[in-house]
Each structure stands twice: as C-alpha cells, then as structure tokens.
Amino acid sequence: MAGILRAAGARRRGAAVNRRARGTRTALVALAAATLLGACGRAAAPAGPGPAPAAAQSLPETAPTPQGLLLTADFGSDTVTFVDPGRGAVASVAVGRAPYALAVGADGRAWVATAEGVAVVDTRTRVRVARIPYRTATGPVTDGEYRGGGMGIALSPDGARAYVGVNVPGTTGVLEVVDTAGREVTAVVPVGRRPFDVDVSRDGSEVYVTGHDSFDVTVVAAGQLSTRRIEVAPYGTEGGLGSWLKPHYTAVRPSDGRLLLPFEGERLAVVDPRTGRTEVEPMTADTHQHGVALTADGRLLVVGTGPVRPGDGRGPSLTVRSPDGTERVVPLEGPHEDVAVSRDGRTAYVTGGYTRDGHWNGITVVDLDTGTTRRLPAGTRPLGIAVL
C-alpha cells in the first residue's frame, strides 16, 4: 500500500508526472491519428484474476428481498444482479441490453441505464416494472464500451426525476430527464461526448454530466435546463479522442459542493461548479482511475484499473483518500470499474466489470479499516453498483 503523501515524495512524483504526461501525450496523438478510438479502448489490458468463488444459493422467486443486499448492473448481459455481501449473487432480473449504471430511490425502485432504455426495477419484489425508451436515436442496440444508450444516471433528491446521460456514437451526447411518476422522458439536453457519469448537487438545483471524450463537465440547471460547460483537463486536451487523460467519474463533495475528478492516480481535479475554476491536488496511486464514491466522513474512494500501457504505472487498486489529502492505496487483483460504500462507511464494494477488456464477473469487498480484501461472484461484467 502507498503511504501518506510526503513533500519529498510529491516532488519526485511531480517530475515523474511531467515526464509521463509529455510522453503519453506524444504517443497518444499518434494513436488518435491512427485509430480515432476513444480512451479506454484498444490498449493491451491487464489480465483478469482467476474465477470468483461459487455463487450462493438463489433466493426463491416469491421471497421478499432481504435488506442489506447489493445491486449491480451487468454490462456483459441484460440483467441486474442482487448480491449478498457475505455470500455472493442470489438473484437476477432482466432489464435490457448492456446495463451500465443504476440509481436506487428511497422507495426501493432502481433506475437502470441500458442500451435500450431506462429500466425500472422494484428491488423489494425483484421485478422489472417498466422500461422507458430514450427520445434520442442512438443507432443499433449493441454491447461494449462504445455502444449507444444510457451511461451515467442519477436521481433528484426528492426522487421525482431521473437524469440519464445518453451516448450517441460518433457525436455529442444528451441528458434525458425522466419523470419518475409518469415514467416518461420529459426533456432532452445536449451535453458532452460519452457521458460516463451523472451527479446531482445536494440541493437538487444542478446536474453534473461528465463528458469523457469532450474533457468536460456540463452543468445543467435542474429548473431551466440551461447549460454551462467546464473543461476539466489537468493534462491538457492534446490527443483528442485518442487521449487516455480524460475525466471518467465525478464525486460531489458535500461540504462545499465542489466536484472531485481523479486522473491517473496522479492528479485530483477539484472543480468549483459556480466559477468553473479547477484546482489540482497530487495523488499517489499511479494508475488509470475510474469509479469514485464518498464515505459519510468525507473520505474519497477511487478505483484504479491498472496501467494504460504495460510498464506505465502500477496495477489495479482502491485509493482511500482522507479529507486532508493523505492516501492509503489498497492493491486489487485484476481490473475493476466502480465502487459503492456500506452504510456504516467501513466496507467498500468494487465491481470487476471494467469498461475495457480484462474484466471479471465479481466484486471485491474491501475492509476500509484493515485494507483486507475478499472476492464475491456477482453477475456478468458488473459495472454500476448500489447498496440497497
């Protein structure tokens, strides 16, 4: 595990970051010209870990869902999977092709962004009760990282609206606003390219859409649906679609409403959505980073997927960053994508689905007090995750 960030180490890492950024950008300009593929695409991926333990016994179809389960979006299938955090997968529900992310409301309903529409699942009875088609044409229904359809999704604090970022292959994306009572799309808002993540301010007045391929966060006023674009590119935008140095997932810091976006286990972009100003803080994991979550006491959890190229960075990990900037880095076995935290803030659940190649069909459970890990089976290529 990496220890607490110290000044001398920071100076050494700063020099290494500068060297890596220059070399990476130069190489990736050539990659973009040759392939025109987005980041997290066709580089050699780290090998996945061995098979997860055998799944637990399935729940009877008529049994109510026990409290305290996890729910994953199975990007390699058409299901969401219910996971007992002590035993593994216990049930699945068909929702639509290639589900990416999900959000669960106080009423126990899960809103799932799939390639075909937003699926609504009653998590208490484990039944899909609706699937709401998108207004936006996204092309053929397919699988994989670049497929069209829903990506990031979030609920308003009152549960009245679901906000889903919709990827439109080959062009900019949109934010579709769903009336959760009427179960219909009521508005479509242009946003950045490939909207990996959607987040909502604590008071519900703003929606933040992270555009992976456009190096930005689009701030959407929840009332008027007006937009402001904030570029978030601590390494610059050189390389365009071929760059790896792009934003992926965002956390909204409750203490001040600032947006936290990690990059490469080296830089944390801290964005003030009111002014658009970005401050950059050093990080220590030295790995390509994706999913994020915040604990109730303000610790930032960040999923490291491994190096973007062999020898260019460290392996998969979970960074546990305290509010004062000190970090502990927990190594993980094989690539992972997203993370959720238990209600008591003592356990992290990290999905093994991963948007690139090298995924595995499980969850790593991390004890945040000790750093110990164990693995659970959980659906097919699980990406999004929530604690029920």
Coordinates of C-alpha atoms in Angstrom, one line a residue, residues 32-302:
A32 CA -5.6 9.2 -32.3
A33 CA -4.5 9.8 -35.8
A34 CA -4.1 6.1 -36.5
T35 CA -7.2 4.7 -34.8
L36 CA -9.7 7.5 -34.0
L37 CA -10.8 5.5 -31.0
G38 CA -11.8 7.0 -27.6
A39 CA -9.8 6.5 -24.5
C40 CA -10.2 3.2 -22.6
G41 CA -10.3 1.5 -25.9
R42 CA -7.9 -0.9 -27.6
A43 CA -4.8 -0.9 -25.5
A44 CA -3.5 -4.1 -24.0
A45 CA -5.5 -4.7 -20.9
P46 CA -4.2 -6.3 -17.7
A47 CA -5.1 -10.0 -17.3
G48 CA -8.1 -10.6 -15.1
P49 CA -7.9 -12.6 -11.9
G50 CA -8.9 -16.2 -11.5
P51 CA -12.6 -17.2 -11.2
A52 CA -14.6 -15.9 -8.3
P53 CA -16.0 -18.2 -5.7
A54 CA -19.2 -20.2 -6.5
A55 CA -22.4 -18.2 -6.1
A56 CA -24.6 -18.5 -3.1
Q57 CA -27.9 -20.4 -3.3
S58 CA -30.6 -18.4 -5.2
L59 CA -33.5 -16.7 -3.4
P60 CA -36.9 -18.2 -4.1
E61 CA -38.8 -16.2 -6.6
T62 CA -41.6 -15.3 -4.2
A63 CA -39.4 -14.4 -1.2
P64 CA -39.0 -10.7 -0.4
T65 CA -35.6 -9.2 -1.0
P66 CA -33.6 -9.2 2.3
Q67 CA -32.3 -5.8 3.5
G68 CA -28.6 -5.0 3.0
L69 CA -28.1 -6.6 -0.4
L70 CA -26.1 -5.0 -3.2
L71 CA -27.3 -4.4 -6.8
T72 CA -25.1 -4.5 -9.8
A73 CA -25.6 -3.5 -13.5
D74 CA -24.4 -6.5 -15.6
F75 CA -22.8 -4.8 -18.6
G76 CA -21.9 -8.1 -20.2
S77 CA -25.5 -9.3 -20.0
D78 CA -29.1 -7.9 -19.9
T79 CA -29.5 -8.2 -16.1
V80 CA -29.1 -6.6 -12.8
T81 CA -27.9 -8.9 -10.0
F82 CA -28.7 -9.0 -6.3
V83 CA -25.7 -9.8 -4.3
D84 CA -25.5 -10.9 -0.7
P85 CA -22.3 -9.1 0.6
G86 CA -21.4 -12.2 2.6
R87 CA -22.3 -15.0 0.2
G88 CA -22.4 -13.6 -3.4
A89 CA -25.1 -13.4 -6.1
V90 CA -28.5 -14.6 -5.1
A91 CA -30.9 -13.4 -7.9
S92 CA -31.0 -11.6 -11.3
V93 CA -33.6 -9.6 -13.2
A94 CA -33.6 -9.0 -16.9
V95 CA -33.6 -5.2 -17.7
G96 CA -32.4 -4.7 -21.2
R97 CA -29.1 -5.0 -23.1
A98 CA -25.8 -3.9 -21.7
P99 CA -26.9 -2.1 -18.5
Y100 CA -24.2 0.4 -17.5
A101 CA -25.2 2.3 -14.3
L102 CA -28.1 2.4 -11.8
A103 CA -29.6 4.6 -9.1
V104 CA -31.8 3.4 -6.3
G105 CA -34.5 5.7 -4.8
A106 CA -35.9 5.8 -1.2
D107 CA -38.9 3.9 -2.5
G108 CA -36.8 0.9 -3.3
R109 CA -37.0 1.3 -7.1
A110 CA -33.9 1.0 -9.2
W111 CA -33.4 3.1 -12.3
V112 CA -31.1 1.3 -14.7
A113 CA -29.4 2.9 -17.8
T114 CA -29.3 0.2 -20.5
A115 CA -28.7 0.3 -24.3
E116 CA -32.4 0.0 -24.9
G117 CA -33.9 2.5 -22.4
V118 CA -34.2 3.2 -18.6
A119 CA -35.4 0.1 -16.8
V120 CA -37.3 0.4 -13.6
V121 CA -36.9 -2.5 -11.1
D122 CA -38.8 -3.0 -7.9
T123 CA -36.0 -4.2 -5.7
R124 CA -38.3 -5.5 -3.0
T125 CA -40.0 -7.9 -5.3
R126 CA -37.2 -8.3 -7.9
V127 CA -39.5 -7.5 -10.8
R128 CA -38.9 -5.1 -13.7
V129 CA -42.0 -2.9 -13.8
A130 CA -41.1 -0.7 -16.8
R131 CA -38.6 0.2 -19.5
I132 CA -38.7 3.7 -20.7
P133 CA -37.3 4.3 -24.3
Y134 CA -35.0 7.1 -25.0
R135 CA -36.1 10.0 -27.1
T136 CA -32.7 10.2 -28.8
A137 CA -31.8 7.9 -31.6
T138 CA -28.6 6.1 -30.7
G139 CA -28.3 3.6 -33.6
P140 CA -28.4 -0.2 -33.4
V141 CA -28.6 -1.8 -29.9
T142 CA -25.2 -3.3 -29.3
D143 CA -22.7 -4.2 -26.5
G144 CA -19.4 -2.8 -25.5
E145 CA -17.8 0.4 -24.3
Y146 CA -18.8 2.4 -27.3
R147 CA -22.4 1.2 -27.5
G148 CA -25.2 3.8 -27.8
G149 CA -27.7 4.3 -25.0
G150 CA -27.6 5.2 -21.3
M151 CA -24.4 5.5 -19.3
G152 CA -24.4 7.6 -16.1
I153 CA -27.6 8.0 -14.2
A154 CA -28.8 9.8 -11.0
L155 CA -31.9 10.7 -9.2
S156 CA -33.0 14.1 -7.9
P157 CA -33.0 14.3 -4.1
D158 CA -36.8 14.1 -4.0
G159 CA -36.9 11.1 -6.4
A160 CA -39.2 13.0 -8.8
R161 CA -36.7 12.9 -11.7
A162 CA -34.1 10.5 -13.1
Y163 CA -31.3 12.0 -15.1
V164 CA -29.6 9.7 -17.6
G165 CA -26.6 10.5 -19.8
V166 CA -27.2 9.0 -23.2
N167 CA -24.2 8.2 -25.5
V168 CA -24.8 8.9 -29.2
P169 CA -22.0 7.1 -31.1
G170 CA -19.9 9.5 -33.2
T171 CA -21.2 12.7 -31.8
T172 CA -22.0 14.6 -28.6
G173 CA -24.3 13.0 -26.0
V174 CA -27.5 14.2 -24.3
L175 CA -29.0 14.3 -20.9
E176 CA -32.5 12.8 -20.9
V177 CA -34.8 13.9 -18.0
V178 CA -37.3 11.2 -16.8
D179 CA -40.4 12.0 -14.9
T180 CA -40.4 9.0 -12.4
A181 CA -44.1 9.2 -11.6
G182 CA -45.2 9.3 -15.2
R183 CA -42.3 7.1 -16.4
E184 CA -41.6 9.1 -19.5
V185 CA -38.8 11.3 -20.8
T186 CA -39.9 15.0 -20.5
A187 CA -36.7 16.8 -21.7
V188 CA -33.5 16.3 -23.7
V189 CA -30.5 18.5 -23.1
P190 CA -27.3 18.5 -25.2
V191 CA -24.1 17.6 -23.1
G192 CA -20.6 16.4 -23.7
R193 CA -19.4 13.4 -25.5
R194 CA -19.8 9.9 -24.0
P195 CA -21.4 10.9 -20.6
F196 CA -19.8 8.4 -18.3
D197 CA -21.2 9.8 -15.1
V198 CA -24.2 11.9 -13.9
D199 CA -24.3 13.5 -10.5
V200 CA -26.7 15.9 -8.7
S201 CA -26.0 18.7 -6.3
R202 CA -27.1 18.1 -2.7
D203 CA -30.0 20.6 -3.0
G204 CA -31.0 19.2 -6.4
S205 CA -30.6 22.5 -8.2
E206 CA -27.9 21.4 -10.6
V207 CA -27.0 18.2 -12.5
Y208 CA -23.4 17.5 -13.5
V209 CA -22.7 15.4 -16.6
T210 CA -19.1 14.1 -17.1
G211 CA -18.2 14.0 -20.8
H212 CA -15.4 11.5 -21.1
D213 CA -14.5 12.2 -24.8
S214 CA -15.0 16.0 -24.6
F215 CA -12.8 16.6 -21.5
D216 CA -15.6 18.4 -19.6
V217 CA -18.4 18.5 -17.1
T218 CA -21.7 20.1 -18.3
V219 CA -23.5 21.9 -15.5
V220 CA -27.3 21.7 -16.1
A221 CA -29.7 23.9 -14.2
A222 CA -32.4 21.5 -13.0
G223 CA -35.2 24.1 -13.4
Q224 CA -34.5 25.9 -16.6
L225 CA -32.3 23.1 -18.1
S226 CA -29.8 25.8 -19.2
T227 CA -26.2 24.5 -19.5
R228 CA -22.6 25.6 -18.8
R229 CA -19.6 23.7 -20.0
I230 CA -16.5 23.4 -17.7
E231 CA -13.4 22.0 -19.3
V232 CA -11.6 19.6 -17.0
A233 CA -8.3 18.6 -18.4
P234 CA -5.4 18.8 -16.0
Y235 CA -3.1 17.3 -18.6
G236 CA -4.5 19.3 -21.5
T237 CA -6.6 18.0 -24.4
E238 CA -3.8 17.1 -26.7
G239 CA -4.6 13.7 -28.4
G240 CA -8.3 14.4 -28.6
L241 CA -10.3 11.2 -29.0
G242 CA -7.1 9.1 -28.7
S243 CA -6.1 10.5 -25.3
W244 CA -6.3 8.5 -22.1
L245 CA -6.1 11.5 -19.9
K246 CA -9.8 12.2 -19.7
P247 CA -12.4 12.5 -16.9
H248 CA -14.4 9.4 -16.1
Y249 CA -16.4 9.7 -12.9
T250 CA -17.2 12.6 -10.5
A251 CA -18.0 12.8 -6.8
V252 CA -19.8 15.9 -5.4
R253 CA -18.2 16.9 -2.1
P254 CA -21.0 17.6 0.4
S255 CA -19.0 20.1 2.5
D256 CA -18.7 22.7 -0.3
G257 CA -20.4 21.3 -3.5
R258 CA -17.1 21.0 -5.4
L259 CA -16.6 18.3 -7.9
L260 CA -13.8 15.7 -7.5
L261 CA -12.4 14.1 -10.6
P262 CA -9.3 11.8 -10.3
F263 CA -6.8 11.4 -13.1
E264 CA -4.2 8.6 -13.5
G265 CA -3.6 8.2 -9.7
E266 CA -1.6 11.4 -10.1
R267 CA -3.9 14.4 -10.1
L268 CA -7.2 15.2 -8.5
A269 CA -9.1 17.9 -10.2
V270 CA -11.2 19.9 -7.7
V271 CA -13.8 21.9 -9.7
D272 CA -15.9 24.7 -8.4
P273 CA -19.1 24.4 -10.5
R274 CA -20.1 28.0 -9.7
T275 CA -17.0 29.7 -11.0
G276 CA -15.7 26.9 -13.3
R277 CA -12.2 27.2 -11.7
T278 CA -10.2 24.0 -11.2
E279 CA -7.5 23.3 -8.6
V280 CA -5.3 20.3 -8.9
E281 CA -4.0 18.2 -6.0
P282 CA -1.5 15.4 -6.1
M283 CA -2.5 11.7 -5.8
T284 CA -0.3 8.7 -5.2
A285 CA -1.7 5.5 -6.8
D286 CA -0.1 6.0 -10.3
T287 CA -2.8 4.0 -12.1
H288 CA -5.6 4.7 -14.6
Q289 CA -8.6 5.7 -12.5
H290 CA -12.3 5.3 -13.0
G291 CA -15.1 4.9 -10.4
V292 CA -15.4 7.1 -7.3
A293 CA -17.5 7.2 -4.1
L294 CA -17.5 9.3 -0.9
T295 CA -18.0 8.0 2.6
A296 CA -20.1 9.9 5.2
D297 CA -16.9 11.1 6.9
G298 CA -15.6 12.6 3.7
R299 CA -13.1 10.0 2.5
L300 CA -12.9 9.7 -1.3
L301 CA -12.7 6.2 -2.7
V302 CA -11.2 5.9 -6.2

